[in-house]
Short mmCIF file of C-alpha atoms in Angstrom, two decimals:
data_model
loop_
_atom_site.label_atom_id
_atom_site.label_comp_id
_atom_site.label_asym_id
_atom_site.label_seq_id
_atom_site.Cartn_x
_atom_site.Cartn_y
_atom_site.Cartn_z
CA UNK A 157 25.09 -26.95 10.51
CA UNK A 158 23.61 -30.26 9.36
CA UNK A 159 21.28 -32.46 11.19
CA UNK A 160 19.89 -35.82 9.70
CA UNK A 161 16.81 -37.92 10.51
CA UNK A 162 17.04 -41.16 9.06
CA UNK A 163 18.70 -42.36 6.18
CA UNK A 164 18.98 -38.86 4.80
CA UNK A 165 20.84 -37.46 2.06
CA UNK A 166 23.40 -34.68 0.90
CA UNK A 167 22.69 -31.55 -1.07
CA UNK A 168 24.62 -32.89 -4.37
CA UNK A 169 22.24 -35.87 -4.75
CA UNK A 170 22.46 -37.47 -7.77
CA UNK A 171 20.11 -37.29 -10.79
CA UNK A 172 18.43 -40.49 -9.53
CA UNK A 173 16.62 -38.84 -6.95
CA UNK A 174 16.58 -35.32 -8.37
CA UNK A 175 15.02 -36.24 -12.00
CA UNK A 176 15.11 -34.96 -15.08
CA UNK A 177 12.40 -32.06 -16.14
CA UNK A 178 9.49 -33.09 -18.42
CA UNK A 179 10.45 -31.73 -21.80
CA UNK A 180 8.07 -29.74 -23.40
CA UNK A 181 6.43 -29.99 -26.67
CA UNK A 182 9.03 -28.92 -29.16
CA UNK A 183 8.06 -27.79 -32.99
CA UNK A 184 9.68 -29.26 -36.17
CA UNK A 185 10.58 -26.02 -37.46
CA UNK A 186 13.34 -23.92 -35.91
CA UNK A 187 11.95 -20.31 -34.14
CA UNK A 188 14.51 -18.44 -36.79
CA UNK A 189 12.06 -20.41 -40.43
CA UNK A 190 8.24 -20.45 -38.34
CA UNK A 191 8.92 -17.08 -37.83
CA UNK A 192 7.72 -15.45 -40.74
CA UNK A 193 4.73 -17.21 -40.78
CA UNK A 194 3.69 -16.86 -37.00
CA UNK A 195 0.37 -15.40 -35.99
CA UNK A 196 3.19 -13.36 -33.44
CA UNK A 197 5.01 -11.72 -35.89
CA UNK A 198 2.32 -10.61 -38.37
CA UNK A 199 0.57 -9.33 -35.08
CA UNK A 200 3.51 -6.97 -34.00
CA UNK A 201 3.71 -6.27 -38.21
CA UNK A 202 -0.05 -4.87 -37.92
CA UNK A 203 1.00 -3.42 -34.88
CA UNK A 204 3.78 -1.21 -36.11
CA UNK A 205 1.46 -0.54 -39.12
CA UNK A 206 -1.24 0.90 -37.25
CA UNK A 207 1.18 2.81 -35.31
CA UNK A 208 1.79 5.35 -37.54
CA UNK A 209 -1.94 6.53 -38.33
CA UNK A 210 -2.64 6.55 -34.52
CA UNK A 211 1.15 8.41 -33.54
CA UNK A 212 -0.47 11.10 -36.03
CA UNK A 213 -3.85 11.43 -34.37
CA UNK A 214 -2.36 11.42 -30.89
CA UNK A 215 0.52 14.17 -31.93
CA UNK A 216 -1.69 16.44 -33.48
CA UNK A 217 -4.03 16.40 -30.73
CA UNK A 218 -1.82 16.64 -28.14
CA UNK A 219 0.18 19.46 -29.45
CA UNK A 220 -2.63 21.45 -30.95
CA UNK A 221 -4.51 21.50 -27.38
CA UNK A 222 -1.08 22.24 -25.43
CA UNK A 223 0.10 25.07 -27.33
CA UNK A 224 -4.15 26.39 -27.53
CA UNK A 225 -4.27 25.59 -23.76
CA UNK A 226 -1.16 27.33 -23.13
CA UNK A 227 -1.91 30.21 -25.52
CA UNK A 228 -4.89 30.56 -23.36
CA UNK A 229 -3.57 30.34 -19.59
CA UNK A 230 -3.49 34.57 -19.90
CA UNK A 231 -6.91 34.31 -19.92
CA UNK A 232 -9.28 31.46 -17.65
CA UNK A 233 -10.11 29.63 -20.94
CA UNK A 234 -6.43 28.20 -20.96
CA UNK A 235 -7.06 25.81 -17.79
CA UNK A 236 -9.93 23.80 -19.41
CA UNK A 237 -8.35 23.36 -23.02
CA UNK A 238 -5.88 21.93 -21.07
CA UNK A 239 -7.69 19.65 -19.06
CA UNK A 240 -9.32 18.79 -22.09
CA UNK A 241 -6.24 18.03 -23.83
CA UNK A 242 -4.58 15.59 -20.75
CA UNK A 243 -8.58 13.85 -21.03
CA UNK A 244 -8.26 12.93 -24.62
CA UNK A 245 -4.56 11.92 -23.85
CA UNK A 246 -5.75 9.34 -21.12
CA UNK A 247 -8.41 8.61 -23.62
CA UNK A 248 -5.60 7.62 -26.14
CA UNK A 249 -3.87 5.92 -23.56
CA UNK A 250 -6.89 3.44 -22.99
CA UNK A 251 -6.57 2.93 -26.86
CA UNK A 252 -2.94 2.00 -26.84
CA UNK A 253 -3.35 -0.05 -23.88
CA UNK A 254 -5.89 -2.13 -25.61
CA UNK A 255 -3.76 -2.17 -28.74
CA UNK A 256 -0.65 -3.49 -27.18
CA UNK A 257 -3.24 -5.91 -25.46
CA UNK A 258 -5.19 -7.44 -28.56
CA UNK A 259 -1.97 -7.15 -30.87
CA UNK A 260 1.68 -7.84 -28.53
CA UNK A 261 -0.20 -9.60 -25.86
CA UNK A 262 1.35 -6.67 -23.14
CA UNK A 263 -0.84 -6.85 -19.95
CA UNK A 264 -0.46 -3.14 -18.83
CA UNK A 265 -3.10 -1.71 -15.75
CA UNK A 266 -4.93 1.07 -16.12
CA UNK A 267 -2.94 4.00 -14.05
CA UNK A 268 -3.98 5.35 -10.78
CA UNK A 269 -7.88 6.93 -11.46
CA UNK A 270 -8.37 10.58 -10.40
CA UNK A 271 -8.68 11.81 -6.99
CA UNK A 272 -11.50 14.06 -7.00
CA UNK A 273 -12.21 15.50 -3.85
CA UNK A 274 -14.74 18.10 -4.08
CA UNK A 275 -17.92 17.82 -6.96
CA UNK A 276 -17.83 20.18 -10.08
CA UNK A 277 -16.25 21.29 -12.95
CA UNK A 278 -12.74 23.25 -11.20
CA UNK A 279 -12.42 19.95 -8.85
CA UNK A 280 -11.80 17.76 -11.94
CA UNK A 281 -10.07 20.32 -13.69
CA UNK A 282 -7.94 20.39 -10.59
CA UNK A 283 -7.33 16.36 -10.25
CA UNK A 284 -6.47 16.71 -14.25
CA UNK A 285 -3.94 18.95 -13.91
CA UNK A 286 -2.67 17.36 -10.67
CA UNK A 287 -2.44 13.28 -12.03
CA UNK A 288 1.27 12.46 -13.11
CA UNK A 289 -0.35 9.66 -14.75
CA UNK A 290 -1.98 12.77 -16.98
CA UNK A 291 0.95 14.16 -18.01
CA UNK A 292 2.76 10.44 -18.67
CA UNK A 293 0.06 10.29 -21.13
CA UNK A 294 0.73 13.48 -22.65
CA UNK A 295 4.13 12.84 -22.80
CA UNK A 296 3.75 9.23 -24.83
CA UNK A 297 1.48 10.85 -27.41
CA UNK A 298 4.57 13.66 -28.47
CA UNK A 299 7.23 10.72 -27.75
CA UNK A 300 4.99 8.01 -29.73
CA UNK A 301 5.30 10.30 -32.91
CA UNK A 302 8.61 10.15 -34.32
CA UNK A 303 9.03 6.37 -32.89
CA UNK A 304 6.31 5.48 -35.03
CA UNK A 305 7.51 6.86 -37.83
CA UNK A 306 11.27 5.51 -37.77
CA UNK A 307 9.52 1.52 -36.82
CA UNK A 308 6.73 2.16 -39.93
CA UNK A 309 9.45 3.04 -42.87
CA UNK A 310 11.88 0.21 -40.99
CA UNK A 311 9.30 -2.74 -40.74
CA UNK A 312 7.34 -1.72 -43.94
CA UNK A 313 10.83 -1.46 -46.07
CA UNK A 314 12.18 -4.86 -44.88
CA UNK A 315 9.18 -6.53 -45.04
CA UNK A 316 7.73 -5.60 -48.59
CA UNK A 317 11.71 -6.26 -50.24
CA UNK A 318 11.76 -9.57 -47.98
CA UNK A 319 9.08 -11.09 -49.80
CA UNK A 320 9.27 -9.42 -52.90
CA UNK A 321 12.60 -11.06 -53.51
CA UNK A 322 11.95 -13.85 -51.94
CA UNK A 323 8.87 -14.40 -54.43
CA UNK A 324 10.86 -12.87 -57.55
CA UNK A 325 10.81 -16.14 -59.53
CA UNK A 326 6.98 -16.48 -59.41
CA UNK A 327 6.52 -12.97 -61.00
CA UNK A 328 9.87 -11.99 -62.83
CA UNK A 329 7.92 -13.11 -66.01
CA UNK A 330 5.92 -9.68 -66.07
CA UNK A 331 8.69 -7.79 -67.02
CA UNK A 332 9.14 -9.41 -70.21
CA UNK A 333 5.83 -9.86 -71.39
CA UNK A 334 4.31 -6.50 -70.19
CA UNK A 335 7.52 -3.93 -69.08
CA UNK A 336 9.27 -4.93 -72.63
CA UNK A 337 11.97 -5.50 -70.43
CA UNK A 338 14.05 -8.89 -69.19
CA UNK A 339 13.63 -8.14 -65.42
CA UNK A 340 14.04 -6.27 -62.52
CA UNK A 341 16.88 -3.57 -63.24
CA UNK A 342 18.91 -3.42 -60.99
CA UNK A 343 21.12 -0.59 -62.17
CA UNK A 344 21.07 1.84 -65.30
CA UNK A 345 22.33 4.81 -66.74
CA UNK A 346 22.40 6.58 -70.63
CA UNK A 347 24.66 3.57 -71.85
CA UNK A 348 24.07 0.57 -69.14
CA UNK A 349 21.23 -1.56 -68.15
CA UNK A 350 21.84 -4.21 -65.98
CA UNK A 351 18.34 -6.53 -65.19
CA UNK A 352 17.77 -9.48 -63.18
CA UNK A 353 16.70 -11.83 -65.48
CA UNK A 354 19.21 -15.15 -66.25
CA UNK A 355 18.18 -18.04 -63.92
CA UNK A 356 21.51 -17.27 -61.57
CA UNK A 357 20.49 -14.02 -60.85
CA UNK A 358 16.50 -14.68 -60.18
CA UNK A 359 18.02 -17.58 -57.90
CA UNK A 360 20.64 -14.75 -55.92
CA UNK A 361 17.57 -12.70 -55.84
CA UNK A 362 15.48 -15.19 -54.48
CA UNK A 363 18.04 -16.00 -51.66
CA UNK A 364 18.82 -12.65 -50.72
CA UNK A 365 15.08 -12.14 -50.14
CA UNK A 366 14.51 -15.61 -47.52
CA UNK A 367 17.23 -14.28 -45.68
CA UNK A 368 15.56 -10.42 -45.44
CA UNK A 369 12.21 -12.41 -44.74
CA UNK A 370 13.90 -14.20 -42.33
CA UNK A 371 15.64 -11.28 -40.73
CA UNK A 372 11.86 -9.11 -40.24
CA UNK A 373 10.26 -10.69 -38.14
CA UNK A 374 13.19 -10.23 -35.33
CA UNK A 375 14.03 -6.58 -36.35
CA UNK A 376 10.08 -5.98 -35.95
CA UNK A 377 10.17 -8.09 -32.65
CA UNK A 378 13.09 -5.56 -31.45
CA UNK A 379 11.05 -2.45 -32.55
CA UNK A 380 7.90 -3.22 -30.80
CA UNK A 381 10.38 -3.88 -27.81
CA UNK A 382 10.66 -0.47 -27.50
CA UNK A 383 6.97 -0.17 -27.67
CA UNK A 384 6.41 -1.75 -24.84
CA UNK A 385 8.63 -0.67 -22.62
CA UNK A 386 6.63 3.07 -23.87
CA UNK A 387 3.32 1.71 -23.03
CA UNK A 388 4.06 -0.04 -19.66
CA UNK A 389 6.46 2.53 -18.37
CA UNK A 390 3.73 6.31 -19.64
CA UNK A 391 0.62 4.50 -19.90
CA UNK A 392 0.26 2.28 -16.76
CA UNK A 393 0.10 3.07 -13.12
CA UNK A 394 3.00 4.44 -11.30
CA UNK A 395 5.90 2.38 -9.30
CA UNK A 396 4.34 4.27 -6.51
CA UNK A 397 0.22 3.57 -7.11
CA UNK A 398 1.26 -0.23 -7.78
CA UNK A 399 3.17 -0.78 -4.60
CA UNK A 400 0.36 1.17 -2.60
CA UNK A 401 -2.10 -1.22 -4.39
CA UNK A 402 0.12 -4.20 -3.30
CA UNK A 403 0.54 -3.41 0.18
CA UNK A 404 -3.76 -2.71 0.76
CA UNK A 405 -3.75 -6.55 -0.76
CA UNK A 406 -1.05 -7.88 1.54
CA UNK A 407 -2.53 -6.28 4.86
CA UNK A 408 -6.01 -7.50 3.31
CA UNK A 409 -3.89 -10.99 3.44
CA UNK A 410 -2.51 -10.61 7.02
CA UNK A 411 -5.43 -9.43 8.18
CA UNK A 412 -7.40 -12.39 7.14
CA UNK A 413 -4.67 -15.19 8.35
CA UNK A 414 -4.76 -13.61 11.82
CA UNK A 415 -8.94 -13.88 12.06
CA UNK A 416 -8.19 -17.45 10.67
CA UNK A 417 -5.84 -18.47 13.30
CA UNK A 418 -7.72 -16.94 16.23
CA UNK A 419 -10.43 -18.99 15.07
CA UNK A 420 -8.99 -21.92 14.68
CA UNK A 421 -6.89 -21.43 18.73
CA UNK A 422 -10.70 -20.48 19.67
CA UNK A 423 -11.83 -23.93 17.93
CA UNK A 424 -8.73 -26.28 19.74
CA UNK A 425 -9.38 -24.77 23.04
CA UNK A 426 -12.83 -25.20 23.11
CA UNK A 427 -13.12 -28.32 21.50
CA UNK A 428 -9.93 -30.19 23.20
CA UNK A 429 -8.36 -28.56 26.37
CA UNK A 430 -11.49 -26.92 27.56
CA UNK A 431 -13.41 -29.82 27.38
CA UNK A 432 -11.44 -31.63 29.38
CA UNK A 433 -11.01 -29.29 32.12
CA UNK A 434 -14.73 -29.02 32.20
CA UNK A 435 -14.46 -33.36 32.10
CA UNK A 436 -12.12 -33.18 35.03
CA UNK A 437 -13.97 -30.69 36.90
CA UNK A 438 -16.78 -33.10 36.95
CA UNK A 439 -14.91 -36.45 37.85
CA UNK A 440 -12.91 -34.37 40.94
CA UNK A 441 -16.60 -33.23 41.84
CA UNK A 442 -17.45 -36.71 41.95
CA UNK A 443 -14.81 -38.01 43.70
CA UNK A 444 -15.31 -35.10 46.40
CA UNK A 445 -18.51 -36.40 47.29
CA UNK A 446 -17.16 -40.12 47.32
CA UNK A 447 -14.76 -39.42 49.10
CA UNK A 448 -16.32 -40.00 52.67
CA UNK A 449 -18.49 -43.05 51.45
CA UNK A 450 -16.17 -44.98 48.81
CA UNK A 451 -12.47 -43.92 49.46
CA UNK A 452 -11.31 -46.52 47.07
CA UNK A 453 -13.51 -45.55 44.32
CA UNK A 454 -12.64 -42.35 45.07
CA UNK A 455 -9.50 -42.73 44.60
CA UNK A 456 -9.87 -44.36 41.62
CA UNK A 457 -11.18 -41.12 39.95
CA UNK A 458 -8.54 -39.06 41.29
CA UNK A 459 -6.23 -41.60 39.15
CA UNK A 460 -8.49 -40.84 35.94
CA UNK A 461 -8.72 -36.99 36.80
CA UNK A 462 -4.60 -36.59 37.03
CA UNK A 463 -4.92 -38.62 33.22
CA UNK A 464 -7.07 -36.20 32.01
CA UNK A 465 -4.50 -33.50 33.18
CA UNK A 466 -1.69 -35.24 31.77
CA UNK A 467 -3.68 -35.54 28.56
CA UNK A 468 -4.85 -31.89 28.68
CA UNK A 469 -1.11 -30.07 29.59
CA UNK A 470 -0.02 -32.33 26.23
CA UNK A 471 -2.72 -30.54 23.84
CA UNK A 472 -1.80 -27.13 25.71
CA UNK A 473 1.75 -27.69 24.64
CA UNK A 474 0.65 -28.84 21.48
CA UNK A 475 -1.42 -26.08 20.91
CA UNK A 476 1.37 -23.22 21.90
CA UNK A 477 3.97 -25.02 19.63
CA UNK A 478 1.13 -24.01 16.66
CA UNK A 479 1.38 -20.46 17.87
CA UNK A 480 5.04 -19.82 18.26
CA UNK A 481 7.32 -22.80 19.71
CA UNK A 482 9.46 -22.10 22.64
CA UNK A 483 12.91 -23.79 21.36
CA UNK A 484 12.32 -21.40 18.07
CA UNK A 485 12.54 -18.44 20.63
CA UNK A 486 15.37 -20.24 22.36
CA UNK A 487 17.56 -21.57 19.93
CA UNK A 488 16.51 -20.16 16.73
CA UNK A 489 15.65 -22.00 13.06
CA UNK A 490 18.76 -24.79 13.46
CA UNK A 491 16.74 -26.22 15.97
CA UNK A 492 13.44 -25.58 15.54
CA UNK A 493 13.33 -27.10 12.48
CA UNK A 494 15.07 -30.44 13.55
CA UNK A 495 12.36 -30.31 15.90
CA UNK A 496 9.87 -30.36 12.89
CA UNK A 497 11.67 -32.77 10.86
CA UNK A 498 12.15 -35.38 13.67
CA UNK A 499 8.49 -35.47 13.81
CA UNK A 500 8.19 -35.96 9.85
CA UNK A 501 7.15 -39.59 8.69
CA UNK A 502 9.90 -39.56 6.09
CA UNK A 503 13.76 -39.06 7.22
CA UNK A 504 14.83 -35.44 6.49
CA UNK A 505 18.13 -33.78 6.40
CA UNK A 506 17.97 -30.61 7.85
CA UNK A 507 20.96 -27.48 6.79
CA UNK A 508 20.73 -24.49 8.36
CA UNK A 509 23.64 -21.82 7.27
CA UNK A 510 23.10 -18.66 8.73
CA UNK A 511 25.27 -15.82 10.22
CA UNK A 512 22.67 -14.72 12.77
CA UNK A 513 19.07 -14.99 13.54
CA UNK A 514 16.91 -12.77 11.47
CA UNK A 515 13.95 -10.83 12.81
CA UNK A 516 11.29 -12.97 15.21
CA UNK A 517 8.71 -11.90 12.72
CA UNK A 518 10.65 -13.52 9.47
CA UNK A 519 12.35 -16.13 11.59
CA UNK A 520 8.67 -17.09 12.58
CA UNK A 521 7.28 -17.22 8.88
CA UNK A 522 10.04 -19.16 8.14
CA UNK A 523 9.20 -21.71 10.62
CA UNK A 524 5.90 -22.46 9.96
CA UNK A 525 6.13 -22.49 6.22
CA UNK A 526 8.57 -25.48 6.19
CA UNK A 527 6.52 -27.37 8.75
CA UNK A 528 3.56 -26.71 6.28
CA UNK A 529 6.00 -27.90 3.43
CA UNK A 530 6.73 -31.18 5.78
CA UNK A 531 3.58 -31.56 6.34
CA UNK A 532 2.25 -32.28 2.66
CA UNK A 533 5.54 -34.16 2.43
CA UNK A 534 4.10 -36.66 5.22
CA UNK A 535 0.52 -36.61 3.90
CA UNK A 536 0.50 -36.39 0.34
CA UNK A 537 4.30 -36.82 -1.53
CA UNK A 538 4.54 -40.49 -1.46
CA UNK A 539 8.13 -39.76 -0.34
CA UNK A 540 10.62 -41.82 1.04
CA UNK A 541 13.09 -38.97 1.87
CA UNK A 542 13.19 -35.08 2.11
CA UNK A 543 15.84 -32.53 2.82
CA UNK A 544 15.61 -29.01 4.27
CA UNK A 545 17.83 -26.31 3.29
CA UNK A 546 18.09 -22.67 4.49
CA UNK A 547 20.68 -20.01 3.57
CA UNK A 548 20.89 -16.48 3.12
CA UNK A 549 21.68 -14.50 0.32
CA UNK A 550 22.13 -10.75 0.36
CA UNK A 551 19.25 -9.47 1.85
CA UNK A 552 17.02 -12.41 1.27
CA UNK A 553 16.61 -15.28 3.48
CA UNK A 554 15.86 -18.82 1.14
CA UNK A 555 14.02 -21.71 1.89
CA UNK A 556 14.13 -24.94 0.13
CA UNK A 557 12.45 -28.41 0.78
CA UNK A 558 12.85 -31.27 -1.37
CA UNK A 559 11.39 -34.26 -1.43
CA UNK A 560 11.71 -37.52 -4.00
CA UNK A 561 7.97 -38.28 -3.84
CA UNK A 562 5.25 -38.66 -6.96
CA UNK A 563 5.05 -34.75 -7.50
CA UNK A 564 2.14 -33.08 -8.86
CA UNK A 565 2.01 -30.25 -6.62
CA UNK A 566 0.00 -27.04 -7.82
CA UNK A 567 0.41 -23.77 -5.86
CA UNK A 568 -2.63 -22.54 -8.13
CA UNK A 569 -5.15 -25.00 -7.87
CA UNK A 570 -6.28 -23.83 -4.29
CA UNK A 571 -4.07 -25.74 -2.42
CA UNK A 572 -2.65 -25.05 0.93
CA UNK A 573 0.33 -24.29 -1.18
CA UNK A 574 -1.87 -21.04 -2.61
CA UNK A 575 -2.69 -19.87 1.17
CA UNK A 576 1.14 -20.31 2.28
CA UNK A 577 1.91 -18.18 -1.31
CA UNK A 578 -0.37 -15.19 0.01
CA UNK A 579 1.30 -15.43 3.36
CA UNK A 580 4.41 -15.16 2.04
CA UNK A 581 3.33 -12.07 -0.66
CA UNK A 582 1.95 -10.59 2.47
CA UNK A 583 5.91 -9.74 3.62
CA UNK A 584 7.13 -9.59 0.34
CA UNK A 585 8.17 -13.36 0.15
CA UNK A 586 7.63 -15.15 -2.76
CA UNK A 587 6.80 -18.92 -3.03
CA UNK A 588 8.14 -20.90 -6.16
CA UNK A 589 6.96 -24.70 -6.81
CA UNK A 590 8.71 -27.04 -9.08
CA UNK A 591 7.04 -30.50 -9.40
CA UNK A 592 6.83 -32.13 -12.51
CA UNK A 593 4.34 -35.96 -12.61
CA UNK A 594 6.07 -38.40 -10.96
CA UNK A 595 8.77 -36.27 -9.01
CA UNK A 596 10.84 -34.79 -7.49
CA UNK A 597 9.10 -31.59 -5.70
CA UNK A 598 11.04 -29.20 -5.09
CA UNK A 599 9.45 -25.91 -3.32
CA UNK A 600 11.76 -22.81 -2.51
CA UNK A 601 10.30 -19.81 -0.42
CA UNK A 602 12.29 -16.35 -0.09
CA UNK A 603 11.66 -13.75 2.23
CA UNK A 604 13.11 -10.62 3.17
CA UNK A 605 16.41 -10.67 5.63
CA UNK A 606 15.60 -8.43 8.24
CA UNK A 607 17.71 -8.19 11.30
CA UNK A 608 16.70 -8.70 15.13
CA UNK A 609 16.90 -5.89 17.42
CA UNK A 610 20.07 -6.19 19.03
CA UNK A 611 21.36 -8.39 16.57
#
C-alpha cells in the first residue's frame, strides 16, 4: 500500500533525482599490466616464498612432538610433550597470523584464549588439551606443509621464466661472448642444436615471457587464496567464540540504549509534564483561596489552570508516542509510518508491502529507525522530497529511505547514524548508508523477520 504526502514521487524515479555515483579515482594502467609491478603482488610473492621455510619448521615440529607425545601417553610424560607440542602450534599460529597480516593484508583474531579454571601445571595441561582452537592449530601446521610446497615450486617457476624471458634481449649476448654459444638452446641432441639467437626468435622469446609475467601475479593471487581461507578458517577464533563475542557486545549495546532512554523519559517528565502539574497545582491553590474574595479572578485562573492541562496531556501524548505509539500497536507499520511522514517538513511517499506484521519487538525497531531517518531528512538533508519503502525478503525485513537532499551523510563519524547502526547490530540488523557530496542519500536498514505470536 502507498500513501503520499505532498508532491511525492514513485519508486522508478528517474536519474534526475537519483544521481549518478562519484567515480572514483581510476589508474592509467589496466589491473592485468600494473600488476607485475604492484607492491600487492610482490607482497603475496614474498609471502609464498617464506612459506616454504616456515611450512618446514611448523611440520617438523608438529609431527616430531605428536608422534613423541603419543609415544609417551603409556607413560605420564606423554600428556605434557603434548601440551607442549599444541603450545608451540598456537605459538606458530600467532606467527602466521602476523604474516598474513604484514604481507596479504588478512585481518584474522586471535582464537578463543584458554579457559583455565583451576592454578597449576595439570589445569593448563588440561585447557591445552581441551581448546579446539589447539588442535585447529595443529592441524594447519601438518596441512600448511605440502600446500607450501606445491605454491613455492608454482610461484617460484612462473615467476623466475616470466622475467627471464621477458628480459632475454638484454642478456642473450652472454651466450656468445662467454657460453661460446649463439643463445639460449632450446633443444639438442648428438646431431641437433637448436638456440635462440636470430632477432625473431629473441623477439618470440621476449613475448612469451610478458605474457608469463603477466599471468604470475594472478596465479600467485589464486594460491595465496587458498592461504587465507587456511589461516582465517584453523588459525582464528571459532564460528562459535565469535558469535558469543558478538552477542556480549550487542546486549552491552541494548543494555546501554535502555539506561539512555530511561534517562532521557526521566529528563521529559521532570523537566516538561511534571513541572507543569507542580505549576497547576499552585495556580488551583491560588484560585482556592480566591475563590471566596475575588470569584472573577478566580475564575480567571481556573481558565489558565485547564491551559496548563491541555498543554500538559499534549507533552504526555507526545512523550508516549517516543516510547511506543498507540496506532503502531493498532494498525501496524502502514500506518504508523504515514503518521511519521505526515509530520516530516519535506513531502514523503510512504510503501509499505508486507504479508503480515512481524514481531512487536522488530516491528518497533523498525519504527523508530525511519522516524530517526526522517528526522535528519527534516533537519539536516536540504531535501525537497523523500520516499519510504519497506518490504520483506525471505527472512529479512528491509528498510529504505531516500531523500534528494545535499548528501554527505557518515554513519562513522559519530553521528546519530552510528548510534541507530549499534541498535540495529544489537538484533542482528545491519545499517547501510549511501550518500555521495551533493546527493542523493539513500540509507537502507535490514533486520531479522520474526513473526508475532499468533501471527
Amino acid at each position: 500500500m502507498a500513501t503520499e504526502y505532498g508532491q511525492g514521487y514513485g519508486r522508478d524515479s528517474g536519474p534526475g533525482f537519483l544521481g549518478e555515483g562519484v567515480e572514483g579515482r581510476r589508474h592509467r594502467l589496466p589491473a592485468a599490466l600494473r600488476a607485475p609491478i604492484e607492491a600487492r603482488s610482490w607482497k603475496e610473492f614474498g609471502y609464498l616464498m617464506l612459506s616454504l621455510p616456515v611450512g618446514i619448521l611448523m611440520f617438523t615440529f608438529a609431527v616430531t612432538m605428536v608422534s613423541l607425545g603419543a609415544g609417551l601417553l603409556i607413560t605420564f610424560l606423554g600428556i605434557p610433550v603434548l601440551a607442549a607440542a599444541l603450545a608451540g602450534c598456537r605459538g606458530f599460529g600467532a606467527l602466521e597470523r602476523a604474516r598474513a597480516r604484514g604481507l596479504l593484508g588478512l585481518e584474522v583474531a586471535a582464537p578463543e584464549p584458554l579457559r583455565v579454571r583451576k592454578q597449576g601445571a595439570m589445569a593448563w595441561m588440561g585447557a591445552m588439551l581441551k581448546s579446539g582452537a589447539s588442535w585447529r592449530h595443529l592441524l594447519y601446521a601438518v596441512l600448511h606443509f605440502p600446500w607450501a610446497v606445491f605454491a613455492f615450486a608454482v610461484a617460484i617457476n612462473f615467476w623466475a621464466y616470466g622475467w627471464a624471458m621477458l628480459t632475454y634481449p638484454l642478456w642473450f649476448w652472454l651466450f656468445p661472448v662467454y657460453g661460446g654459444q649463439g643463445g639460449l638452446q632450446l633443444y639438442g641432441d648428438e646431431a641437433h642444436r637448436i638456440y635462440l639467437d636470430n632477432p625473431f626468435e629473441i623477439t618470440v622469446t621476449a613475448m612469451l615471457g610478458l605474457l608469463l609475467t603477466l599471468a604470475t601475479p594472478w596465479i600467485v593471487r589464486a594460491l595465496t587464496l587458498v592461504d587465507r581461507l587456511l589461516v582465517h578458517g584453523l588459525l582464528g577464533p571459532s564460528r562459535l567464540a565469535t558469535r558469543v563475542v558478538e552477542l556480549e557486545s550487542d546486549r552491552g549495546v541494548v543494555i546501554d540504549t535502555a539506561a539512555a532512554d530511561l534517562r532521557r523519559i526521566e529528563r521529559d517528565l521532570h523537566d516538561g509534564a511534571q513541572a507543569r502539574l507542580v505549576a497547576l497545582a499552585m495556580d488551583l491553590g491560588l484560585a482556592k483561596e480566591k475563590l471566596t474574595e475575588d470569584p472573577e479572578a478566580a475564575a480567571r485562573m481556573v481558565g489558565e489552570a485547564h491551559g496548563e492541562v491541555k498543554t500538559a496531556l499534549q507533552e504526555l501524548r507526545d512523550l508516549a508516542r517516543g516510547i511506543h505509539p498507540a496506532v503502531l500497536t493498532d494498525r501496524g507499520l502502514d500506518a504508523a509510518l504515514s503518521a511519521v511522514a505526515s509530520r516530516c517538513t519535506v513531502p514523503v511517499q510512504v510503501e509499505v508491502d508486507l504479508p503480515s506484521r512481524p514481531a512487536p519487538a522488530i516491528e518497533g525497531i523498525a519504527y523508530f529507525t525511519v522516524s530517526e531517518l526522517l528526522q535528519n531528512v527534516s533537519k539536516h538533508s536540504r531535501a525537497t522530497r523523500a520516499y519510504v519503502d519497506v518490504w520483506r525478503v525471505d527472512n529479512r525485513l528491509m528498510l529504505q529511505v531516500v531523500d534528494n537532499g545535499i548528501g554527505g551523510a557518515d554513519a562513522s563519524a559519530g553521528s546519530g547514524l552510528a548510534g541507530l547502526a549499534e541498535r540495529l547490530d544489537a538484533v542482528d540488523g545491519i545499517l547501510v548508508v549511501d550518500s555521495p557530496v551533493a546527493g542523493p542519500t539513500r540509507v537502507t536498514a535490514e533486520l531479522p523477520w520474526r513473526v508475532a505470536s499468533g501471527g
